[in-house]
JSON list of C-alpha atoms in Angstrom, two decimals:
[
{"chain": "A", "resi": 1, "resn": "UNK", "atom": "CA", "xyz": [-28.26, -42.04, 27.39]},
{"chain": "A", "resi": 2, "resn": "UNK", "atom": "CA", "xyz": [-25.57, -39.85, 28.98]},
{"chain": "A", "resi": 3, "resn": "UNK", "atom": "CA", "xyz": [-26.91, -40.55, 32.46]},
{"chain": "A", "resi": 4, "resn": "UNK", "atom": "CA", "xyz": [-26.93, -44.30, 31.78]},
{"chain": "A", "resi": 5, "resn": "UNK", "atom": "CA", "xyz": [-23.30, -44.24, 30.67]},
{"chain": "A", "resi": 6, "resn": "UNK", "atom": "CA", "xyz": [-22.29, -42.12, 33.65]},
{"chain": "A", "resi": 7, "resn": "UNK", "atom": "CA", "xyz": [-24.07, -44.47, 36.05]},
{"chain": "A", "resi": 8, "resn": "UNK", "atom": "CA", "xyz": [-22.35, -47.48, 34.48]},
{"chain": "A", "resi": 9, "resn": "UNK", "atom": "CA", "xyz": [-18.90, -45.90, 34.72]},
{"chain": "A", "resi": 10, "resn": "UNK", "atom": "CA", "xyz": [-19.44, -44.98, 38.36]},
{"chain": "A", "resi": 11, "resn": "UNK", "atom": "CA", "xyz": [-20.65, -48.47, 39.19]},
{"chain": "A", "resi": 12, "resn": "UNK", "atom": "CA", "xyz": [-17.81, -50.23, 37.34]},
{"chain": "A", "resi": 13, "resn": "UNK", "atom": "CA", "xyz": [-14.85, -47.91, 37.92]},
{"chain": "A", "resi": 14, "resn": "UNK", "atom": "CA", "xyz": [-15.51, -45.53, 40.83]},
{"chain": "A", "resi": 15, "resn": "UNK", "atom": "CA", "xyz": [-17.74, -46.72, 43.69]},
{"chain": "A", "resi": 16, "resn": "UNK", "atom": "CA", "xyz": [-16.27, -49.59, 45.72]},
{"chain": "A", "resi": 17, "resn": "UNK", "atom": "CA", "xyz": [-18.41, -52.62, 46.45]},
{"chain": "A", "resi": 18, "resn": "UNK", "atom": "CA", "xyz": [-16.35, -53.29, 49.57]},
{"chain": "A", "resi": 19, "resn": "UNK", "atom": "CA", "xyz": [-13.29, -51.78, 51.20]},
{"chain": "A", "resi": 20, "resn": "UNK", "atom": "CA", "xyz": [-9.94, -53.44, 50.65]},
{"chain": "A", "resi": 21, "resn": "UNK", "atom": "CA", "xyz": [-9.24, -56.18, 53.18]},
{"chain": "A", "resi": 22, "resn": "UNK", "atom": "CA", "xyz": [-6.47, -55.30, 55.61]},
{"chain": "A", "resi": 23, "resn": "UNK", "atom": "CA", "xyz": [-3.74, -57.92, 56.04]},
{"chain": "A", "resi": 24, "resn": "UNK", "atom": "CA", "xyz": [-1.31, -58.46, 58.94]},
{"chain": "A", "resi": 25, "resn": "UNK", "atom": "CA", "xyz": [2.00, -56.62, 58.49]},
{"chain": "A", "resi": 26, "resn": "UNK", "atom": "CA", "xyz": [3.93, -59.90, 58.40]},
{"chain": "A", "resi": 27, "resn": "UNK", "atom": "CA", "xyz": [1.79, -61.24, 55.55]},
{"chain": "A", "resi": 28, "resn": "UNK", "atom": "CA", "xyz": [2.21, -57.97, 53.64]},
{"chain": "A", "resi": 29, "resn": "UNK", "atom": "CA", "xyz": [6.01, -58.18, 53.94]},
{"chain": "A", "resi": 30, "resn": "UNK", "atom": "CA", "xyz": [6.00, -61.78, 52.72]},
{"chain": "A", "resi": 31, "resn": "UNK", "atom": "CA", "xyz": [3.70, -60.87, 49.84]},
{"chain": "A", "resi": 32, "resn": "UNK", "atom": "CA", "xyz": [5.97, -58.03, 48.76]},
{"chain": "A", "resi": 33, "resn": "UNK", "atom": "CA", "xyz": [9.08, -60.22, 48.76]},
{"chain": "A", "resi": 34, "resn": "UNK", "atom": "CA", "xyz": [7.37, -62.88, 46.66]},
{"chain": "A", "resi": 35, "resn": "UNK", "atom": "CA", "xyz": [5.87, -60.27, 44.32]},
{"chain": "A", "resi": 36, "resn": "UNK", "atom": "CA", "xyz": [9.25, -58.59, 43.76]},
{"chain": "A", "resi": 37, "resn": "UNK", "atom": "CA", "xyz": [10.99, -61.90, 43.02]},
{"chain": "A", "resi": 38, "resn": "UNK", "atom": "CA", "xyz": [8.20, -63.03, 40.69]},
{"chain": "A", "resi": 39, "resn": "UNK", "atom": "CA", "xyz": [8.21, -59.71, 38.86]},
{"chain": "A", "resi": 40, "resn": "UNK", "atom": "CA", "xyz": [11.93, -59.89, 38.03]},
{"chain": "A", "resi": 41, "resn": "UNK", "atom": "CA", "xyz": [11.69, -63.48, 36.81]},
{"chain": "A", "resi": 42, "resn": "UNK", "atom": "CA", "xyz": [8.55, -62.82, 34.77]},
{"chain": "A", "resi": 43, "resn": "UNK", "atom": "CA", "xyz": [9.74, -59.57, 33.18]},
{"chain": "A", "resi": 44, "resn": "UNK", "atom": "CA", "xyz": [13.06, -61.07, 32.10]},
{"chain": "A", "resi": 45, "resn": "UNK", "atom": "CA", "xyz": [11.27, -64.17, 30.82]},
{"chain": "A", "resi": 46, "resn": "UNK", "atom": "CA", "xyz": [8.80, -62.10, 28.80]},
{"chain": "A", "resi": 47, "resn": "UNK", "atom": "CA", "xyz": [11.58, -60.11, 27.18]},
{"chain": "A", "resi": 48, "resn": "UNK", "atom": "CA", "xyz": [13.41, -63.32, 26.29]},
{"chain": "A", "resi": 49, "resn": "UNK", "atom": "CA", "xyz": [10.25, -64.97, 24.92]},
{"chain": "A", "resi": 50, "resn": "UNK", "atom": "CA", "xyz": [9.62, -62.13, 22.50]},
{"chain": "A", "resi": 51, "resn": "UNK", "atom": "CA", "xyz": [13.11, -62.48, 21.01]},
{"chain": "A", "resi": 52, "resn": "UNK", "atom": "CA", "xyz": [12.29, -65.98, 19.74]},
{"chain": "A", "resi": 53, "resn": "UNK", "atom": "CA", "xyz": [11.69, -66.24, 16.00]},
{"chain": "A", "resi": 54, "resn": "UNK", "atom": "CA", "xyz": [7.99, -66.19, 14.98]},
{"chain": "A", "resi": 55, "resn": "UNK", "atom": "CA", "xyz": [6.52, -69.63, 14.43]},
{"chain": "A", "resi": 56, "resn": "UNK", "atom": "CA", "xyz": [9.07, -71.41, 16.62]},
{"chain": "A", "resi": 57, "resn": "UNK", "atom": "CA", "xyz": [7.44, -73.89, 19.03]},
{"chain": "A", "resi": 58, "resn": "UNK", "atom": "CA", "xyz": [9.82, -72.60, 21.71]},
{"chain": "A", "resi": 59, "resn": "UNK", "atom": "CA", "xyz": [7.91, -69.30, 21.69]},
{"chain": "A", "resi": 60, "resn": "UNK", "atom": "CA", "xyz": [4.74, -70.98, 22.95]},
{"chain": "A", "resi": 61, "resn": "UNK", "atom": "CA", "xyz": [6.61, -72.87, 25.65]},
{"chain": "A", "resi": 62, "resn": "UNK", "atom": "CA", "xyz": [8.45, -69.73, 26.77]},
{"chain": "A", "resi": 63, "resn": "UNK", "atom": "CA", "xyz": [5.28, -67.64, 26.88]},
{"chain": "A", "resi": 64, "resn": "UNK", "atom": "CA", "xyz": [3.44, -70.29, 28.88]},
{"chain": "A", "resi": 65, "resn": "UNK", "atom": "CA", "xyz": [6.46, -70.49, 31.14]},
{"chain": "A", "resi": 66, "resn": "UNK", "atom": "CA", "xyz": [6.16, -66.77, 31.87]},
{"chain": "A", "resi": 67, "resn": "UNK", "atom": "CA", "xyz": [2.43, -67.22, 32.53]},
{"chain": "A", "resi": 68, "resn": "UNK", "atom": "CA", "xyz": [3.27, -70.00, 34.98]},
{"chain": "A", "resi": 69, "resn": "UNK", "atom": "CA", "xyz": [5.70, -67.70, 36.79]},
{"chain": "A", "resi": 70, "resn": "UNK", "atom": "CA", "xyz": [2.97, -65.06, 37.18]},
{"chain": "A", "resi": 71, "resn": "UNK", "atom": "CA", "xyz": [0.32, -67.42, 38.51]},
{"chain": "A", "resi": 72, "resn": "UNK", "atom": "CA", "xyz": [2.62, -69.39, 40.82]},
{"chain": "A", "resi": 73, "resn": "UNK", "atom": "CA", "xyz": [3.97, -66.16, 42.30]},
{"chain": "A", "resi": 74, "resn": "UNK", "atom": "CA", "xyz": [0.45, -64.80, 42.71]},
{"chain": "A", "resi": 75, "resn": "UNK", "atom": "CA", "xyz": [-0.91, -67.76, 44.67]},
{"chain": "A", "resi": 76, "resn": "UNK", "atom": "CA", "xyz": [2.30, -68.11, 46.68]},
{"chain": "A", "resi": 77, "resn": "UNK", "atom": "CA", "xyz": [2.04, -64.48, 47.80]},
{"chain": "A", "resi": 78, "resn": "UNK", "atom": "CA", "xyz": [-1.23, -64.90, 49.69]},
{"chain": "A", "resi": 79, "resn": "UNK", "atom": "CA", "xyz": [-5.02, -65.16, 49.32]},
{"chain": "A", "resi": 80, "resn": "UNK", "atom": "CA", "xyz": [-6.75, -63.78, 46.21]},
{"chain": "A", "resi": 81, "resn": "UNK", "atom": "CA", "xyz": [-10.41, -62.96, 45.59]},
{"chain": "A", "resi": 82, "resn": "UNK", "atom": "CA", "xyz": [-12.74, -62.94, 42.55]},
{"chain": "A", "resi": 83, "resn": "UNK", "atom": "CA", "xyz": [-14.65, -59.86, 43.74]},
{"chain": "A", "resi": 84, "resn": "UNK", "atom": "CA", "xyz": [-18.18, -58.56, 43.21]},
{"chain": "A", "resi": 85, "resn": "UNK", "atom": "CA", "xyz": [-19.58, -55.78, 41.06]},
{"chain": "A", "resi": 86, "resn": "UNK", "atom": "CA", "xyz": [-22.08, -53.01, 41.73]},
{"chain": "A", "resi": 87, "resn": "UNK", "atom": "CA", "xyz": [-25.19, -52.27, 39.66]},
{"chain": "A", "resi": 88, "resn": "UNK", "atom": "CA", "xyz": [-26.12, -48.78, 38.46]},
{"chain": "A", "resi": 89, "resn": "UNK", "atom": "CA", "xyz": [-28.74, -48.74, 41.21]},
{"chain": "A", "resi": 90, "resn": "UNK", "atom": "CA", "xyz": [-26.01, -49.17, 43.80]},
{"chain": "A", "resi": 91, "resn": "UNK", "atom": "CA", "xyz": [-26.63, -52.76, 44.88]},
{"chain": "A", "resi": 92, "resn": "UNK", "atom": "CA", "xyz": [-23.87, -55.38, 44.88]},
{"chain": "A", "resi": 93, "resn": "UNK", "atom": "CA", "xyz": [-24.16, -58.35, 42.54]},
{"chain": "A", "resi": 94, "resn": "UNK", "atom": "CA", "xyz": [-21.95, -60.90, 40.82]},
{"chain": "A", "resi": 95, "resn": "UNK", "atom": "CA", "xyz": [-21.81, -59.42, 37.34]},
{"chain": "A", "resi": 96, "resn": "UNK", "atom": "CA", "xyz": [-18.19, -58.25, 37.38]},
{"chain": "A", "resi": 97, "resn": "UNK", "atom": "CA", "xyz": [-17.64, -60.41, 34.30]},
{"chain": "A", "resi": 98, "resn": "UNK", "atom": "CA", "xyz": [-20.25, -58.51, 32.29]},
{"chain": "A", "resi": 99, "resn": "UNK", "atom": "CA", "xyz": [-18.79, -55.16, 33.29]},
{"chain": "A", "resi": 100, "resn": "UNK", "atom": "CA", "xyz": [-15.34, -56.46, 32.40]},
{"chain": "A", "resi": 101, "resn": "UNK", "atom": "CA", "xyz": [-16.50, -57.51, 28.94]},
{"chain": "A", "resi": 102, "resn": "UNK", "atom": "CA", "xyz": [-18.04, -54.09, 28.24]},
{"chain": "A", "resi": 103, "resn": "UNK", "atom": "CA", "xyz": [-15.02, -52.16, 29.50]},
{"chain": "A", "resi": 104, "resn": "UNK", "atom": "CA", "xyz": [-12.53, -54.41, 27.71]},
{"chain": "A", "resi": 105, "resn": "UNK", "atom": "CA", "xyz": [-14.52, -54.11, 24.49]},
{"chain": "A", "resi": 106, "resn": "UNK", "atom": "CA", "xyz": [-14.63, -50.34, 24.78]},
{"chain": "A", "resi": 107, "resn": "UNK", "atom": "CA", "xyz": [-10.87, -50.13, 25.25]},
{"chain": "A", "resi": 108, "resn": "UNK", "atom": "CA", "xyz": [-10.45, -52.46, 22.28]},
{"chain": "A", "resi": 109, "resn": "UNK", "atom": "CA", "xyz": [-12.45, -50.14, 20.01]},
{"chain": "A", "resi": 110, "resn": "UNK", "atom": "CA", "xyz": [-10.36, -47.15, 21.13]},
{"chain": "A", "resi": 111, "resn": "UNK", "atom": "CA", "xyz": [-7.11, -48.99, 20.40]},
{"chain": "A", "resi": 112, "resn": "UNK", "atom": "CA", "xyz": [-8.26, -50.22, 16.99]},
{"chain": "A", "resi": 113, "resn": "UNK", "atom": "CA", "xyz": [-9.23, -46.70, 15.96]},
{"chain": "A", "resi": 114, "resn": "UNK", "atom": "CA", "xyz": [-5.91, -45.39, 17.23]},
{"chain": "A", "resi": 115, "resn": "UNK", "atom": "CA", "xyz": [-4.02, -48.11, 15.36]},
{"chain": "A", "resi": 116, "resn": "UNK", "atom": "CA", "xyz": [-5.38, -46.81, 12.07]},
{"chain": "A", "resi": 117, "resn": "UNK", "atom": "CA", "xyz": [-3.47, -43.58, 12.69]},
{"chain": "A", "resi": 118, "resn": "UNK", "atom": "CA", "xyz": [-0.46, -44.75, 14.70]},
{"chain": "A", "resi": 119, "resn": "UNK", "atom": "CA", "xyz": [0.16, -47.51, 12.17]},
{"chain": "A", "resi": 120, "resn": "UNK", "atom": "CA", "xyz": [1.27, -44.85, 9.69]},
{"chain": "A", "resi": 121, "resn": "UNK", "atom": "CA", "xyz": [4.25, -43.86, 11.86]},
{"chain": "A", "resi": 122, "resn": "UNK", "atom": "CA", "xyz": [7.15, -46.10, 10.78]},
{"chain": "A", "resi": 123, "resn": "UNK", "atom": "CA", "xyz": [9.09, -45.96, 14.04]},
{"chain": "A", "resi": 124, "resn": "UNK", "atom": "CA", "xyz": [6.03, -47.28, 15.90]},
{"chain": "A", "resi": 125, "resn": "UNK", "atom": "CA", "xyz": [4.66, -49.57, 13.21]},
{"chain": "A", "resi": 126, "resn": "UNK", "atom": "CA", "xyz": [7.83, -51.65, 12.85]},
{"chain": "A", "resi": 127, "resn": "UNK", "atom": "CA", "xyz": [7.90, -53.15, 16.37]},
{"chain": "A", "resi": 128, "resn": "UNK", "atom": "CA", "xyz": [4.15, -53.82, 16.19]},
{"chain": "A", "resi": 129, "resn": "UNK", "atom": "CA", "xyz": [4.55, -55.73, 12.92]},
{"chain": "A", "resi": 130, "resn": "UNK", "atom": "CA", "xyz": [7.38, -57.74, 14.48]},
{"chain": "A", "resi": 131, "resn": "UNK", "atom": "CA", "xyz": [5.15, -58.63, 17.42]},
{"chain": "A", "resi": 132, "resn": "UNK", "atom": "CA", "xyz": [2.22, -59.61, 15.19]},
{"chain": "A", "resi": 133, "resn": "UNK", "atom": "CA", "xyz": [4.45, -61.98, 13.19]},
{"chain": "A", "resi": 134, "resn": "UNK", "atom": "CA", "xyz": [4.04, -64.52, 16.00]},
{"chain": "A", "resi": 135, "resn": "UNK", "atom": "CA", "xyz": [0.37, -64.75, 15.01]},
{"chain": "A", "resi": 136, "resn": "UNK", "atom": "CA", "xyz": [0.93, -64.52, 11.25]},
{"chain": "A", "resi": 137, "resn": "UNK", "atom": "CA", "xyz": [3.66, -67.18, 11.02]},
{"chain": "A", "resi": 138, "resn": "UNK", "atom": "CA", "xyz": [2.56, -69.41, 13.88]},
{"chain": "A", "resi": 139, "resn": "UNK", "atom": "CA", "xyz": [-0.61, -71.34, 14.58]},
{"chain": "A", "resi": 140, "resn": "UNK", "atom": "CA", "xyz": [-3.33, -68.74, 15.21]},
{"chain": "A", "resi": 141, "resn": "UNK", "atom": "CA", "xyz": [-5.48, -71.06, 17.39]},
{"chain": "A", "resi": 142, "resn": "UNK", "atom": "CA", "xyz": [-2.45, -71.87, 19.55]},
{"chain": "A", "resi": 143, "resn": "UNK", "atom": "CA", "xyz": [-1.45, -68.20, 19.75]},
{"chain": "A", "resi": 144, "resn": "UNK", "atom": "CA", "xyz": [-5.02, -67.36, 20.78]},
{"chain": "A", "resi": 145, "resn": "UNK", "atom": "CA", "xyz": [-4.96, -70.02, 23.50]},
{"chain": "A", "resi": 146, "resn": "UNK", "atom": "CA", "xyz": [-1.59, -68.79, 24.77]},
{"chain": "A", "resi": 147, "resn": "UNK", "atom": "CA", "xyz": [-2.92, -65.22, 24.71]},
{"chain": "A", "resi": 148, "resn": "UNK", "atom": "CA", "xyz": [-5.94, -66.26, 26.75]},
{"chain": "A", "resi": 149, "resn": "UNK", "atom": "CA", "xyz": [-3.87, -68.12, 29.34]},
{"chain": "A", "resi": 150, "resn": "UNK", "atom": "CA", "xyz": [-1.32, -65.32, 29.58]},
{"chain": "A", "resi": 151, "resn": "UNK", "atom": "CA", "xyz": [-4.04, -62.70, 30.08]},
{"chain": "A", "resi": 152, "resn": "UNK", "atom": "CA", "xyz": [-5.61, -64.65, 32.93]},
{"chain": "A", "resi": 153, "resn": "UNK", "atom": "CA", "xyz": [-2.26, -65.26, 34.63]},
{"chain": "A", "resi": 154, "resn": "UNK", "atom": "CA", "xyz": [-1.15, -61.64, 34.27]},
{"chain": "A", "resi": 155, "resn": "UNK", "atom": "CA", "xyz": [-4.32, -60.38, 35.91]},
{"chain": "A", "resi": 156, "resn": "UNK", "atom": "CA", "xyz": [-4.07, -62.89, 38.76]},
{"chain": "A", "resi": 157, "resn": "UNK", "atom": "CA", "xyz": [-0.56, -61.61, 39.45]},
{"chain": "A", "resi": 158, "resn": "UNK", "atom": "CA", "xyz": [-0.72, -57.88, 38.71]},
{"chain": "A", "resi": 159, "resn": "UNK", "atom": "CA", "xyz": [-4.30, -57.10, 39.80]},
{"chain": "A", "resi": 160, "resn": "UNK", "atom": "CA", "xyz": [-4.23, -59.82, 42.44]},
{"chain": "A", "resi": 161, "resn": "UNK", "atom": "CA", "xyz": [-0.86, -60.11, 44.17]},
{"chain": "A", "resi": 162, "resn": "UNK", "atom": "CA", "xyz": [0.82, -56.87, 43.09]},
{"chain": "A", "resi": 163, "resn": "UNK", "atom": "CA", "xyz": [-2.25, -54.76, 43.83]},
{"chain": "A", "resi": 164, "resn": "UNK", "atom": "CA", "xyz": [-2.61, -56.34, 47.28]},
{"chain": "A", "resi": 165, "resn": "UNK", "atom": "CA", "xyz": [1.08, -55.69, 48.00]},
{"chain": "A", "resi": 166, "resn": "UNK", "atom": "CA", "xyz": [0.74, -51.95, 47.29]},
{"chain": "A", "resi": 167, "resn": "UNK", "atom": "CA", "xyz": [0.17, -49.34, 50.00]},
{"chain": "A", "resi": 168, "resn": "UNK", "atom": "CA", "xyz": [-3.44, -48.17, 49.79]},
{"chain": "A", "resi": 169, "resn": "UNK", "atom": "CA", "xyz": [-2.59, -44.78, 48.25]},
{"chain": "A", "resi": 170, "resn": "UNK", "atom": "CA", "xyz": [-0.51, -46.47, 45.52]},
{"chain": "A", "resi": 171, "resn": "UNK", "atom": "CA", "xyz": [-2.76, -49.43, 44.77]},
{"chain": "A", "resi": 172, "resn": "UNK", "atom": "CA", "xyz": [-3.86, -48.20, 41.32]},
{"chain": "A", "resi": 173, "resn": "UNK", "atom": "CA", "xyz": [-0.84, -46.16, 40.18]},
{"chain": "A", "resi": 174, "resn": "UNK", "atom": "CA", "xyz": [1.74, -48.56, 41.61]},
{"chain": "A", "resi": 175, "resn": "UNK", "atom": "CA", "xyz": [0.24, -51.76, 40.20]},
{"chain": "A", "resi": 176, "resn": "UNK", "atom": "CA", "xyz": [-0.24, -50.09, 36.80]},
{"chain": "A", "resi": 177, "resn": "UNK", "atom": "CA", "xyz": [3.33, -48.80, 36.58]},
{"chain": "A", "resi": 178, "resn": "UNK", "atom": "CA", "xyz": [4.78, -52.15, 37.64]},
{"chain": "A", "resi": 179, "resn": "UNK", "atom": "CA", "xyz": [2.68, -53.90, 35.01]},
{"chain": "A", "resi": 180, "resn": "UNK", "atom": "CA", "xyz": [3.90, -51.49, 32.33]},
{"chain": "A", "resi": 181, "resn": "UNK", "atom": "CA", "xyz": [7.49, -51.93, 33.52]},
{"chain": "A", "resi": 182, "resn": "UNK", "atom": "CA", "xyz": [7.20, -55.69, 32.97]},
{"chain": "A", "resi": 183, "resn": "UNK", "atom": "CA", "xyz": [6.87, -55.05, 29.21]},
{"chain": "A", "resi": 184, "resn": "UNK", "atom": "CA", "xyz": [9.88, -52.75, 28.83]},
{"chain": "A", "resi": 185, "resn": "UNK", "atom": "CA", "xyz": [12.31, -55.59, 28.05]},
{"chain": "A", "resi": 186, "resn": "UNK", "atom": "CA", "xyz": [10.13, -56.50, 25.05]},
{"chain": "A", "resi": 187, "resn": "UNK", "atom": "CA", "xyz": [11.32, -53.33, 23.30]},
{"chain": "A", "resi": 188, "resn": "UNK", "atom": "CA", "xyz": [7.90, -52.42, 21.87]},
{"chain": "A", "resi": 189, "resn": "UNK", "atom": "CA", "xyz": [6.88, -48.90, 22.96]},
{"chain": "A", "resi": 190, "resn": "UNK", "atom": "CA", "xyz": [3.23, -49.40, 22.01]},
{"chain": "A", "resi": 191, "resn": "UNK", "atom": "CA", "xyz": [3.12, -52.59, 24.09]},
{"chain": "A", "resi": 192, "resn": "UNK", "atom": "CA", "xyz": [4.20, -50.59, 27.13]},
{"chain": "A", "resi": 193, "resn": "UNK", "atom": "CA", "xyz": [1.62, -47.91, 26.34]},
{"chain": "A", "resi": 194, "resn": "UNK", "atom": "CA", "xyz": [-1.02, -50.61, 26.02]},
{"chain": "A", "resi": 195, "resn": "UNK", "atom": "CA", "xyz": [0.03, -52.03, 29.38]},
{"chain": "A", "resi": 196, "resn": "UNK", "atom": "CA", "xyz": [-0.38, -48.60, 30.97]},
{"chain": "A", "resi": 197, "resn": "UNK", "atom": "CA", "xyz": [-3.85, -48.16, 29.48]},
{"chain": "A", "resi": 198, "resn": "UNK", "atom": "CA", "xyz": [-5.06, -51.67, 30.21]},
{"chain": "A", "resi": 199, "resn": "UNK", "atom": "CA", "xyz": [-3.40, -51.66, 33.62]},
{"chain": "A", "resi": 200, "resn": "UNK", "atom": "CA", "xyz": [-5.12, -48.44, 34.64]},
{"chain": "A", "resi": 201, "resn": "UNK", "atom": "CA", "xyz": [-8.52, -49.74, 33.56]},
{"chain": "A", "resi": 202, "resn": "UNK", "atom": "CA", "xyz": [-8.19, -53.10, 35.27]},
{"chain": "A", "resi": 203, "resn": "UNK", "atom": "CA", "xyz": [-6.68, -51.63, 38.44]},
{"chain": "A", "resi": 204, "resn": "UNK", "atom": "CA", "xyz": [-9.72, -49.37, 38.75]},
{"chain": "A", "resi": 205, "resn": "UNK", "atom": "CA", "xyz": [-11.94, -52.44, 38.36]},
{"chain": "A", "resi": 206, "resn": "UNK", "atom": "CA", "xyz": [-9.88, -54.24, 41.01]},
{"chain": "A", "resi": 207, "resn": "UNK", "atom": "CA", "xyz": [-10.38, -51.32, 43.40]},
{"chain": "A", "resi": 208, "resn": "UNK", "atom": "CA", "xyz": [-14.16, -51.30, 42.83]},
{"chain": "A", "resi": 209, "resn": "UNK", "atom": "CA", "xyz": [-14.85, -55.05, 42.88]},
{"chain": "A", "resi": 210, "resn": "UNK", "atom": "CA", "xyz": [-12.21, -56.18, 45.35]},
{"chain": "A", "resi": 211, "resn": "UNK", "atom": "CA", "xyz": [-11.12, -59.05, 43.10]},
{"chain": "A", "resi": 212, "resn": "UNK", "atom": "CA", "xyz": [-9.64, -60.22, 39.81]},
{"chain": "A", "resi": 213, "resn": "UNK", "atom": "CA", "xyz": [-12.63, -61.57, 37.86]},
{"chain": "A", "resi": 214, "resn": "UNK", "atom": "CA", "xyz": [-13.62, -58.26, 36.23]},
{"chain": "A", "resi": 215, "resn": "UNK", "atom": "CA", "xyz": [-10.01, -57.40, 35.32]},
{"chain": "A", "resi": 216, "resn": "UNK", "atom": "CA", "xyz": [-9.48, -60.89, 33.85]},
{"chain": "A", "resi": 217, "resn": "UNK", "atom": "CA", "xyz": [-12.49, -60.56, 31.54]},
{"chain": "A", "resi": 218, "resn": "UNK", "atom": "CA", "xyz": [-11.46, -57.05, 30.45]},
{"chain": "A", "resi": 219, "resn": "UNK", "atom": "CA", "xyz": [-7.92, -58.19, 29.72]},
{"chain": "A", "resi": 220, "resn": "UNK", "atom": "CA", "xyz": [-8.94, -61.29, 27.76]},
{"chain": "A", "resi": 221, "resn": "UNK", "atom": "CA", "xyz": [-11.56, -59.34, 25.76]},
{"chain": "A", "resi": 222, "resn": "UNK", "atom": "CA", "xyz": [-9.03, -56.69, 24.84]},
{"chain": "A", "resi": 223, "resn": "UNK", "atom": "CA", "xyz": [-6.09, -58.99, 24.10]},
{"chain": "A", "resi": 224, "resn": "UNK", "atom": "CA", "xyz": [-7.99, -61.52, 21.98]},
{"chain": "A", "resi": 225, "resn": "UNK", "atom": "CA", "xyz": [-9.72, -58.68, 20.14]},
{"chain": "A", "resi": 226, "resn": "UNK", "atom": "CA", "xyz": [-6.36, -57.08, 19.37]},
{"chain": "A", "resi": 227, "resn": "UNK", "atom": "CA", "xyz": [-4.96, -60.41, 18.21]},
{"chain": "A", "resi": 228, "resn": "UNK", "atom": "CA", "xyz": [-7.73, -60.99, 15.67]},
{"chain": "A", "resi": 229, "resn": "UNK", "atom": "CA", "xyz": [-8.64, -57.42, 14.68]},
{"chain": "A", "resi": 230, "resn": "UNK", "atom": "CA", "xyz": [-5.43, -55.36, 14.88]},
{"chain": "A", "resi": 231, "resn": "UNK", "atom": "CA", "xyz": [-4.09, -56.54, 11.48]},
{"chain": "A", "resi": 232, "resn": "UNK", "atom": "CA", "xyz": [-7.39, -55.50, 9.86]},
{"chain": "A", "resi": 233, "resn": "UNK", "atom": "CA", "xyz": [-7.31, -52.11, 11.59]},
{"chain": "A", "resi": 234, "resn": "UNK", "atom": "CA", "xyz": [-3.78, -51.51, 10.35]},
{"chain": "A", "resi": 235, "resn": "UNK", "atom": "CA", "xyz": [-4.78, -52.46, 6.81]},
{"chain": "A", "resi": 236, "resn": "UNK", "atom": "CA", "xyz": [-7.77, -50.11, 6.90]},
{"chain": "A", "resi": 237, "resn": "UNK", "atom": "CA", "xyz": [-5.46, -47.36, 8.13]},
{"chain": "A", "resi": 238, "resn": "UNK", "atom": "CA", "xyz": [-3.11, -48.01, 5.20]},
{"chain": "A", "resi": 239, "resn": "UNK", "atom": "CA", "xyz": [-6.01, -47.62, 2.79]},
{"chain": "A", "resi": 240, "resn": "UNK", "atom": "CA", "xyz": [-7.34, -44.45, 4.42]},
{"chain": "A", "resi": 241, "resn": "UNK", "atom": "CA", "xyz": [-4.04, -42.65, 4.74]}
]
């Protein structure tokens, strides 16, 4: 069992399927300018969106607007790729989506277990409850759809364009930190911590697969799972502690 898990982690997070494609210096400079501009617009927009009262239709429009900023900036910056995964036997295949689902689900379980404990700390619980009010007082199906779209667009930008704009030695750390920085204006410390954790996982997948498909599936699995299951985890934590 241990060897199977180790082989899976190496195949999904460590051993590259292909080396990163080198781009002409001029294209890299253009990509970085577009990425920087998109980042500022998206980060400010995200912070503003989360100040809107829960249940307001404007929240959905603002959040989708931020998602549009991410995806437009990503495709404007240059070519993007879906990528390919590697099996435990070492051969390349197209199952990056399956690996992404497993990794995203694993991270989800870790966060739900942690929420049972962290939810008892008032200074951290308050901002989380404020964030979850958008699901509690709005239309849950619409919130889920917006969450899905936002997750896809964030990965296309941060693990697509931002990652490709990073120098090779900073591709994982740099793209992860920039992703976390985009959440700072939201004023929710645990959201920034989640961005660091999710960003590190998906950046490692991006490095291995050479594309955004695996990271997209991980992100969507984690974010939709948190949307539907986090309130229950917090309630269980209240009962236990």
